[in-house]
Structures are given as C-alpha cells and as structure tokens.
mmCIF file of C-alpha atoms and ligand atoms in Angstrom:
data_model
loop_
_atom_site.group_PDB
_atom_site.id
_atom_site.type_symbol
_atom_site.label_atom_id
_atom_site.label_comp_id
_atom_site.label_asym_id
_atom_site.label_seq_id
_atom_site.Cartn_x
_atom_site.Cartn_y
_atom_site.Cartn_z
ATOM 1 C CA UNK A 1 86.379 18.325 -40.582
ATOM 2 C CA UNK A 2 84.754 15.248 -40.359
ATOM 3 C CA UNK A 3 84.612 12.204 -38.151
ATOM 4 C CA UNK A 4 87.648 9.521 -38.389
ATOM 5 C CA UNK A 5 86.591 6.435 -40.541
ATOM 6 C CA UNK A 6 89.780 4.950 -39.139
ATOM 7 C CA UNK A 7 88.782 6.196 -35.662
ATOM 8 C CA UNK A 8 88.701 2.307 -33.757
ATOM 9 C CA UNK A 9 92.219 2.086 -35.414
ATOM 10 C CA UNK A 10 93.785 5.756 -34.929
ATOM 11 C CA UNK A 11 92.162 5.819 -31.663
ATOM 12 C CA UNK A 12 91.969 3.795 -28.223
ATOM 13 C CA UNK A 13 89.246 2.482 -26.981
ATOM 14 C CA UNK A 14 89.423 3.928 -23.297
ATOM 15 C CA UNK A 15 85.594 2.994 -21.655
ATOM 16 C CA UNK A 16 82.698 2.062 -22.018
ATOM 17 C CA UNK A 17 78.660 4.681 -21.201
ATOM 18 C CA UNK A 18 75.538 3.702 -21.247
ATOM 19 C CA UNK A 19 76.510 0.190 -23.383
ATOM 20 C CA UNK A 20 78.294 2.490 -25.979
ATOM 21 C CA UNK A 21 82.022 2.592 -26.574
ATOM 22 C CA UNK A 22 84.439 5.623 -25.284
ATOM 23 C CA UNK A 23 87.583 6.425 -28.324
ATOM 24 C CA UNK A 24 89.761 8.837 -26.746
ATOM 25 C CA UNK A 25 91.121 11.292 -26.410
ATOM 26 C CA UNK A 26 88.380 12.226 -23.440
ATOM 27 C CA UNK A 27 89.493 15.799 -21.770
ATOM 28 C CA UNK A 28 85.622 16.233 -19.874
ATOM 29 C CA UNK A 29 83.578 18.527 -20.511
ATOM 30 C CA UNK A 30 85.188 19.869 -23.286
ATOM 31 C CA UNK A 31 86.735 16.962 -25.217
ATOM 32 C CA UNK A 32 84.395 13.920 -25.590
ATOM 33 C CA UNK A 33 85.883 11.740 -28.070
ATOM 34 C CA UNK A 34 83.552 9.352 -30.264
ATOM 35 C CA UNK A 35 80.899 7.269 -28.864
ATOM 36 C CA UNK A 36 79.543 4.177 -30.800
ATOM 37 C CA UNK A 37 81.320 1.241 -33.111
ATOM 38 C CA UNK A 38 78.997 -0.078 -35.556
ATOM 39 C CA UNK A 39 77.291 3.387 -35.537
ATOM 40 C CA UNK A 40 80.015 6.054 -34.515
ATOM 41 C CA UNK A 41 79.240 10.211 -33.286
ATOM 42 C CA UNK A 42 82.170 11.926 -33.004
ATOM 43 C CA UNK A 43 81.186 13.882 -29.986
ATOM 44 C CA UNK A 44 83.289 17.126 -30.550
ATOM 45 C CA UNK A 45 82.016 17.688 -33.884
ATOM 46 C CA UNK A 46 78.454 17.137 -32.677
ATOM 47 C CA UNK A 47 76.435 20.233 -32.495
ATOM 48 C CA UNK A 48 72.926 19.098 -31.237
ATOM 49 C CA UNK A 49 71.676 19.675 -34.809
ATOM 50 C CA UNK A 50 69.202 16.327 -33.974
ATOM 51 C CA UNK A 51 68.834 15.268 -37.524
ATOM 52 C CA UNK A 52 69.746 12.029 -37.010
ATOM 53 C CA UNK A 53 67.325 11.532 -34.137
ATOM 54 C CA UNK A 54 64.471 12.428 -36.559
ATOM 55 C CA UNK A 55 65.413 10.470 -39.410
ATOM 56 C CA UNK A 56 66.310 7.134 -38.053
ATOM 57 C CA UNK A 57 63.911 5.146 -39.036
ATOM 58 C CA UNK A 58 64.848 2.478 -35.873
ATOM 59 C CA UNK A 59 65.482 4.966 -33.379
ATOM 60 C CA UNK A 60 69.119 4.397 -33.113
ATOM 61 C CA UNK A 61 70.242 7.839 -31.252
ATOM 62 C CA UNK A 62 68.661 9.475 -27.644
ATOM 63 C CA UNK A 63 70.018 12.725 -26.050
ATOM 64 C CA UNK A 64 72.820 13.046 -23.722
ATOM 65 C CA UNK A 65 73.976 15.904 -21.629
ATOM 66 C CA UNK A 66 76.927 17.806 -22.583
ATOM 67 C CA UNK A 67 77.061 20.687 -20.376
ATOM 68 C CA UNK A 68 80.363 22.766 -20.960
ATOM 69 C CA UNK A 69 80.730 20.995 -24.607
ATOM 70 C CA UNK A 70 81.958 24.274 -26.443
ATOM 71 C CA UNK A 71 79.881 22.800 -29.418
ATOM 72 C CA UNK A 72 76.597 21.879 -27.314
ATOM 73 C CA UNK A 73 75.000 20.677 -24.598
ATOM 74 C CA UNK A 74 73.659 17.961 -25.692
ATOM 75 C CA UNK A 75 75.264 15.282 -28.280
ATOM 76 C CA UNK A 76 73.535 12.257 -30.185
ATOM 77 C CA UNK A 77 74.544 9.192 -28.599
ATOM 78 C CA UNK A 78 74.063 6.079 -30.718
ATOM 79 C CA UNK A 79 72.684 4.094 -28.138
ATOM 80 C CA UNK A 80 70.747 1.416 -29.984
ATOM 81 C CA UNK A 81 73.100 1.045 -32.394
ATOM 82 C CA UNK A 82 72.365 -2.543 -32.479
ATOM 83 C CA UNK A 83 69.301 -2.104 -33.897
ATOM 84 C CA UNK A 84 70.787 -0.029 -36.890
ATOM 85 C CA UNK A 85 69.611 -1.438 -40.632
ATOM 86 C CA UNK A 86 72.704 0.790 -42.257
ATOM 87 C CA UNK A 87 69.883 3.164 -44.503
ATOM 88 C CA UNK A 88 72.664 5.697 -43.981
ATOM 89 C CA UNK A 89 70.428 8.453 -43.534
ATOM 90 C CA UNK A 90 72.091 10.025 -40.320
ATOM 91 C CA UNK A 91 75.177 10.223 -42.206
ATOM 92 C CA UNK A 92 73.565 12.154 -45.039
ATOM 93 C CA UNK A 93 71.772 14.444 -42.605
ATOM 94 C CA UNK A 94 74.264 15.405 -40.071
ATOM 95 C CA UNK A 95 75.425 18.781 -41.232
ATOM 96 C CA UNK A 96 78.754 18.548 -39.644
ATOM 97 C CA UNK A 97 79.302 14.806 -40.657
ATOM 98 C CA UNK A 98 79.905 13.652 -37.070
ATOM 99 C CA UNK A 99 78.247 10.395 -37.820
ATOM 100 C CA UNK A 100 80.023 7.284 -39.683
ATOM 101 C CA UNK A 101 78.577 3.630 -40.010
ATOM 102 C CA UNK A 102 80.071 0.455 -40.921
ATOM 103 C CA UNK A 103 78.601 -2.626 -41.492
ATOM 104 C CA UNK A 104 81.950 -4.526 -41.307
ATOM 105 C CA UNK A 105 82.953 -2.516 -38.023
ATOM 106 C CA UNK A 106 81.438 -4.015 -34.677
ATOM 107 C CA UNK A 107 81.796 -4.018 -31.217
HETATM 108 FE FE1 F3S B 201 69.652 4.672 -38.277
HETATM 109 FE FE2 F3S B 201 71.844 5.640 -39.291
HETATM 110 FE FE3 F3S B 201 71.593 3.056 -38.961
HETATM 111 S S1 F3S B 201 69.790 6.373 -39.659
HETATM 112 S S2 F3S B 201 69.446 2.710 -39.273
HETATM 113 S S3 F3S B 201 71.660 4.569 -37.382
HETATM 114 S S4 F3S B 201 72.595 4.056 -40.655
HETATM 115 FE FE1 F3S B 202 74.748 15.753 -33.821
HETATM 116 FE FE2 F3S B 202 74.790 15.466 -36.417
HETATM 117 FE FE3 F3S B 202 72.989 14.205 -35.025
HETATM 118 S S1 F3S B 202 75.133 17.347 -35.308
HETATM 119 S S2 F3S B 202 72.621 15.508 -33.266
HETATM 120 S S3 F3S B 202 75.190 13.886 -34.901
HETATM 121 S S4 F3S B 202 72.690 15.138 -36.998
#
C-alpha cells in the first residue's frame, strides 16, 4: 500500500503540528494520519526507514516521536516543506512509498 495521492480530497483536514497539516483519520498513538500538503508522509505507513532525511537535498524532513506507532517510533515529518525544490528523491527512496509531492497541491 501506498500513500493517497487524493489524500487532501479523500481525507479531512482535522489540525494543524508543528506548522504541518493533520489528514485524518487520527486514532493516537496508533493511527497518525498524513502530515504535510505540498510534501505529504503518510504517517502509518512510515517506518523510520530515514531515507528521505538523508537524501533531501534542502532538508525538508526532521524526526518526530511516535511512541506506540505499531510501525515506529519515530516518523519523518515534512516540516520544511516550504523549502522543497520537487527533485522527487524522497519519493524514490522511501521503501514503503509513504511520501507523495505535488507541485500543484499547497497549503
Ligand atoms: Fe526534498 Fe522530496 Fe522536495 S527530497 S526537495 S522534499 S521532493
Ligand atoms: Fe519514513 Fe519513508 Fe522517510 S519510511 S523516514 S518516509 S524514507
């Protein structure tokens, strides 16, 4: 499975961490939803791999704590994703494709 492409229209919008959007459904700890419009991680599909964190080459993604995730305890939160330059190279590298950007798709 892979993350929603449709996910700001299949899913609602329910909050707002760190400057990043919340898309339901969020059941905490273990559901999470996906975090991020321009540059989206679908939280429970995340599994701390930290790819993306390596590759992006404007430091888009930091850590956050997950604890009680049954994937991980940490997930990539996309919380520069203004800064993103759409190289698409955390979407190539996530090996659970958790990760989708849109240029057209923005906050
Ligand atoms: Fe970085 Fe992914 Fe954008 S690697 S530049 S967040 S497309
Ligand atoms: Fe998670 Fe994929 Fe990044 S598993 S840490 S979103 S490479």
């Amino acid at each position: 499975m892979a993350i929603d492409p449709q996910f700001h229209e299949s899913r609602e919008r329910v909050g707002e961490e760190n400057g990043v959007a919340v898309w339901g459904p969020v059941d905490e700890p273990e559901q999470l939803g996906i975090r991020g419009t321009h540059v989206a991680v679908d939280y429970d599909l995340c599994i701390a791999d930290g790819a993306c964190l390596e590759d992006c080459p404007v430091d888009v993604f930091t850590w956050v704590d997950s604890p009680g995730h049954p994937e991980s305890e940490q997930k990539a939160e996309p919380t520069h994703e203004a800064q993103c330059i759409d190289c698409m190279l955390c979407v190539d590298v996530c090996p659970v494709d958790a990760i989708d950007v849109d240029a057209g798709r923005t906050a």
